[in-house]
PDB file of C-alpha atoms in Angstrom:
ATOM      1  CA  MET A   9    -120.090 -49.360 174.182  1.00 80.00           C
ATOM      2  CA  GLU A  10    -123.308 -47.910 175.629  1.00 85.00           C
ATOM      3  CA  ASN A  11    -122.601 -50.293 178.440  1.00 88.00           C
ATOM      4  CA  LEU A  12    -119.270 -49.411 178.943  1.00 88.00           C
ATOM      5  CA  ARG A  13    -120.540 -45.825 179.418  1.00 90.00           C
ATOM      6  CA  VAL A  14    -123.082 -46.116 181.779  1.00 89.00           C
ATOM      7  CA  GLN A  15    -120.861 -48.377 183.800  1.00 93.00           C
ATOM      8  CA  SER A  16    -117.996 -45.694 183.690  1.00 93.00           C
ATOM      9  CA  SER A  17    -117.234 -42.711 185.671  1.00 93.00           C
ATOM     10  CA  SER A  18    -116.084 -40.862 182.202  1.00 95.00           C
ATOM     11  CA  PRO A  19    -116.302 -41.062 178.755  1.00 96.00           C
ATOM     12  CA  VAL A  20    -112.379 -41.739 178.846  1.00 96.00           C
ATOM     13  CA  GLU A  21    -112.779 -44.489 181.229  1.00 95.00           C
ATOM     14  CA  ALA A  22    -115.539 -46.203 178.592  1.00 96.00           C
ATOM     15  CA  LEU A  23    -112.921 -45.744 175.843  1.00 96.00           C
ATOM     16  CA  LYS A  24    -110.391 -47.124 177.687  1.00 95.00           C
ATOM     17  CA  GLY A  25    -112.665 -49.855 178.774  1.00 94.00           C
ATOM     18  CA  PHE A  26    -113.814 -51.013 175.379  1.00 93.00           C
ATOM     19  CA  ILE A  27    -109.858 -50.713 174.484  1.00 94.00           C
ATOM     20  CA  LYS A  28    -108.708 -53.231 177.113  1.00 93.00           C
ATOM     21  CA  GLN A  29    -112.071 -55.583 176.105  1.00 90.00           C
ATOM     22  CA  VAL A  30    -111.227 -55.525 173.200  1.00 88.00           C
ATOM     23  CA  VAL A  31    -107.727 -56.324 173.421  1.00 89.00           C
ATOM     24  CA  ILE A  32    -106.869 -58.087 176.828  1.00 88.00           C
ATOM     25  CA  ASP A  33    -110.036 -59.471 177.983  1.00 83.00           C
ATOM     26  CA  SER A  34    -110.823 -61.841 174.288  1.00 76.00           C
ATOM     27  CA  GLN A  35    -107.091 -62.453 173.632  1.00 72.00           C
ATOM     28  CA  ASN A  36    -108.002 -66.141 174.746  1.00 67.00           C
ATOM     29  CA  GLU A  37    -111.504 -66.128 172.785  1.00 63.00           C
ATOM     30  CA  ALA A  38    -112.695 -66.563 168.963  1.00 57.00           C
ATOM     31  CA  PRO A  39    -112.079 -63.361 167.259  1.00 58.00           C
ATOM     32  CA  SER A  40    -113.718 -60.211 168.330  1.00 60.00           C
ATOM     33  CA  CYS A  41    -116.203 -58.869 165.486  1.00 63.00           C
ATOM     34  CA  MET A  42    -114.111 -55.925 165.386  1.00 62.00           C
ATOM     35  CA  CYS A  43    -110.683 -57.984 164.584  1.00 61.00           C
ATOM     36  CA  MET A  44    -112.911 -59.945 161.794  1.00 66.00           C
ATOM     37  CA  LEU A  45    -114.248 -56.831 160.484  1.00 70.00           C
ATOM     38  CA  ALA A  46    -111.011 -55.799 160.379  1.00 69.00           C
ATOM     39  CA  LYS A  47    -109.285 -58.909 158.587  1.00 69.00           C
ATOM     40  CA  THR A  48    -112.072 -58.778 156.372  1.00 71.00           C
ATOM     41  CA  VAL A  49    -111.708 -55.403 154.589  1.00 71.00           C
ATOM     42  CA  ALA A  50    -107.848 -55.935 154.818  1.00 73.00           C
ATOM     43  CA  GLU A  51    -108.267 -59.047 152.943  1.00 74.00           C
ATOM     44  CA  LEU A  52    -111.358 -58.491 150.670  1.00 72.00           C
ATOM     45  CA  THR A  53    -110.672 -56.764 146.986  1.00 74.00           C
ATOM     46  CA  ASP A  54    -113.380 -54.851 144.978  1.00 79.00           C
ATOM     47  CA  ASP A  55    -114.527 -58.583 143.327  1.00 81.00           C
ATOM     48  CA  GLN A  56    -116.588 -58.494 146.491  1.00 80.00           C
ATOM     49  CA  PRO A  57    -118.062 -54.649 146.835  1.00 83.00           C
ATOM     50  CA  GLU A  58    -121.079 -55.521 148.978  1.00 85.00           C
ATOM     51  CA  LEU A  59    -119.476 -57.433 151.350  1.00 83.00           C
ATOM     52  CA  LEU A  60    -116.260 -54.924 151.294  1.00 80.00           C
ATOM     53  CA  SER A  61    -118.689 -52.087 152.261  1.00 84.00           C
ATOM     54  CA  VAL A  62    -120.924 -53.617 154.868  1.00 85.00           C
ATOM     55  CA  ALA A  63    -117.303 -54.412 156.604  1.00 81.00           C
ATOM     56  CA  LYS A  64    -116.134 -50.917 156.005  1.00 82.00           C
ATOM     57  CA  ASN A  65    -119.225 -49.064 157.193  1.00 85.00           C
ATOM     58  CA  ALA A  66    -119.110 -51.409 160.496  1.00 85.00           C
ATOM     59  CA  LEU A  67    -115.838 -49.994 161.613  1.00 85.00           C
ATOM     60  CA  LYS A  68    -117.227 -46.779 160.421  1.00 89.00           C
ATOM     61  CA  SER A  69    -120.071 -47.242 163.113  1.00 90.00           C
ATOM     62  CA  VAL A  70    -117.326 -47.567 165.803  1.00 91.00           C
ATOM     63  CA  GLU A  71    -115.237 -44.978 164.862  1.00 94.00           C
ATOM     64  CA  ASP A  72    -118.206 -42.818 165.146  1.00 96.00           C
ATOM     65  CA  GLN A  73    -119.265 -44.257 168.604  1.00 95.00           C
ATOM     66  CA  PHE A  74    -115.350 -43.460 170.002  1.00 96.00           C
ATOM     67  CA  ALA A  75    -116.041 -39.955 168.362  1.00 98.00           C
ATOM     68  CA  GLN A  76    -119.121 -39.123 170.417  1.00 97.00           C
ATOM     69  CA  LEU A  77    -117.400 -40.329 173.083  1.00 97.00           C
ATOM     70  CA  ILE A  78    -114.429 -37.987 172.461  1.00 97.00           C
ATOM     71  CA  VAL A  79    -116.982 -34.940 172.245  1.00 98.00           C
ATOM     72  CA  GLU A  80    -118.272 -36.115 175.769  1.00 96.00           C
ATOM     73  CA  ALA A  81    -115.129 -35.893 176.735  1.00 96.00           C
ATOM     74  CA  GLN A  82    -113.766 -32.674 175.310  1.00 97.00           C
ATOM     75  CA  LYS A  83    -117.121 -31.370 177.147  1.00 97.00           C
ATOM     76  CA  LYS A  84    -115.972 -32.340 180.376  1.00 96.00           C
ATOM     77  CA  GLU A  85    -112.476 -30.823 179.494  1.00 95.00           C
ATOM     78  CA  GLU A  86    -111.061 -34.349 179.408  1.00 95.00           C
ATOM     79  CA  ILE A  87    -109.625 -34.220 175.873  1.00 95.00           C
ATOM     80  CA  ASP A  88    -108.177 -31.393 174.578  1.00 94.00           C
ATOM     81  CA  LYS A  89    -110.952 -29.321 172.754  1.00 95.00           C
ATOM     82  CA  SER A  90    -108.512 -27.959 169.997  1.00 96.00           C
ATOM     83  CA  LYS A  91    -108.457 -31.975 168.771  1.00 96.00           C
ATOM     84  CA  ASP A  92    -110.674 -33.411 166.130  1.00 97.00           C
ATOM     85  CA  PRO A  93    -112.584 -36.093 167.702  1.00 98.00           C
ATOM     86  CA  GLN A  94    -113.176 -37.853 164.075  1.00 97.00           C
ATOM     87  CA  GLU A  95    -109.094 -37.718 163.902  1.00 97.00           C
ATOM     88  CA  LEU A  96    -108.753 -39.216 167.145  1.00 97.00           C
ATOM     89  CA  ALA A  97    -111.128 -41.590 166.650  1.00 97.00           C
ATOM     90  CA  ARG A  98    -109.538 -43.003 163.941  1.00 95.00           C
ATOM     91  CA  PHE A  99    -106.401 -43.117 165.935  1.00 96.00           C
ATOM     92  CA  LEU A 100    -107.724 -45.213 168.259  1.00 95.00           C
ATOM     93  CA  GLN A 101    -108.759 -47.560 165.657  1.00 92.00           C
ATOM     94  CA  ILE A 102    -105.348 -47.912 164.204  1.00 91.00           C
ATOM     95  CA  GLN A 103    -104.031 -48.138 168.291  1.00 94.00           C
ATOM     96  CA  ILE A 104    -106.410 -51.027 168.501  1.00 91.00           C
ATOM     97  CA  THR A 105    -105.275 -53.031 165.366  1.00 87.00           C
ATOM     98  CA  GLY A 106    -101.590 -52.896 166.527  1.00 90.00           C
ATOM     99  CA  LEU A 107    -102.202 -53.673 170.393  1.00 92.00           C
ATOM    100  CA  ARG A 108    -104.446 -56.508 168.821  1.00 87.00           C
ATOM    101  CA  VAL A 109    -101.281 -57.541 167.084  1.00 85.00           C
ATOM    102  CA  TYR A 110     -98.560 -56.999 169.973  1.00 89.00           C
ATOM    103  CA  ALA A 111    -100.909 -58.927 172.121  1.00 88.00           C
ATOM    104  CA  LYS A 112    -100.773 -62.095 170.193  1.00 84.00           C
ATOM    105  CA  THR A 113     -96.766 -61.953 170.621  1.00 88.00           C
ATOM    106  CA  SER A 114     -96.913 -61.327 174.403  1.00 86.00           C
ATOM    107  CA  ASP A 115     -97.531 -63.394 177.113  1.00 85.00           C
ATOM    108  CA  ASP A 116     -97.805 -60.563 179.292  1.00 89.00           C
ATOM    109  CA  ASN A 117    -100.813 -58.253 179.561  1.00 90.00           C
ATOM    110  CA  ASP A 118     -99.282 -55.248 182.121  1.00 92.00           C
ATOM    111  CA  PRO A 119     -97.198 -53.601 179.307  1.00 92.00           C
ATOM    112  CA  LEU A 120    -100.716 -53.764 177.114  1.00 92.00           C
ATOM    113  CA  GLU A 121    -102.637 -51.945 179.993  1.00 93.00           C
ATOM    114  CA  LYS A 122     -99.979 -49.502 180.849  1.00 94.00           C
ATOM    115  CA  MET A 123    -100.112 -48.430 176.946  1.00 94.00           C
ATOM    116  CA  ILE A 124    -104.188 -48.618 176.872  1.00 94.00           C
ATOM    117  CA  ASP A 125    -103.802 -46.223 180.141  1.00 91.00           C
ATOM    118  CA  GLU A 126    -101.256 -43.882 178.442  1.00 93.00           C
ATOM    119  CA  LEU A 127    -102.919 -43.545 175.025  1.00 91.00           C
ATOM    120  CA  PHE A 128    -104.918 -40.858 176.053  1.00 91.00           C
ATOM    121  CA  ASP A 129    -102.155 -38.876 178.252  1.00 90.00           C
ATOM    122  CA  HIS A 130     -99.866 -38.551 175.073  1.00 88.00           C
ATOM    123  CA  HIS A 131    -100.071 -37.062 171.846  1.00 88.00           C
ATOM    124  CA  PRO A 132    -102.426 -37.044 169.586  1.00 91.00           C
ATOM    125  CA  PHE A 133    -104.735 -36.718 172.640  1.00 88.00           C
ATOM    126  CA  GLN A 134    -102.754 -34.005 174.338  1.00 81.00           C
TER     127      GLN A 134
END
């Protein structure tokens, strides 16, 4: 995500770029690390607490990186400062999961690109 931030004109553009990578660019590749972590958390039970904890912590780390970019975007007035960065980061995690599922059911990337671009134009970001 750091590379995307350096390459992007703004923190919001970096977030969009990351989401596009995870949702669109990785469709024809093996499942992404983020996808595998989400599947691991969804499938594991308390019978494997160590593995479950590692997967949860990795997803939390991604969420925290989202929150850092959101704070930066708030400082640049790209995102409303009254919004909680951690809540917005969680929202993005959930949206990525849904978009990845939708991507598997669709052969057209245009709606996905549009949805990703519009994520930051509507509630809860605005």
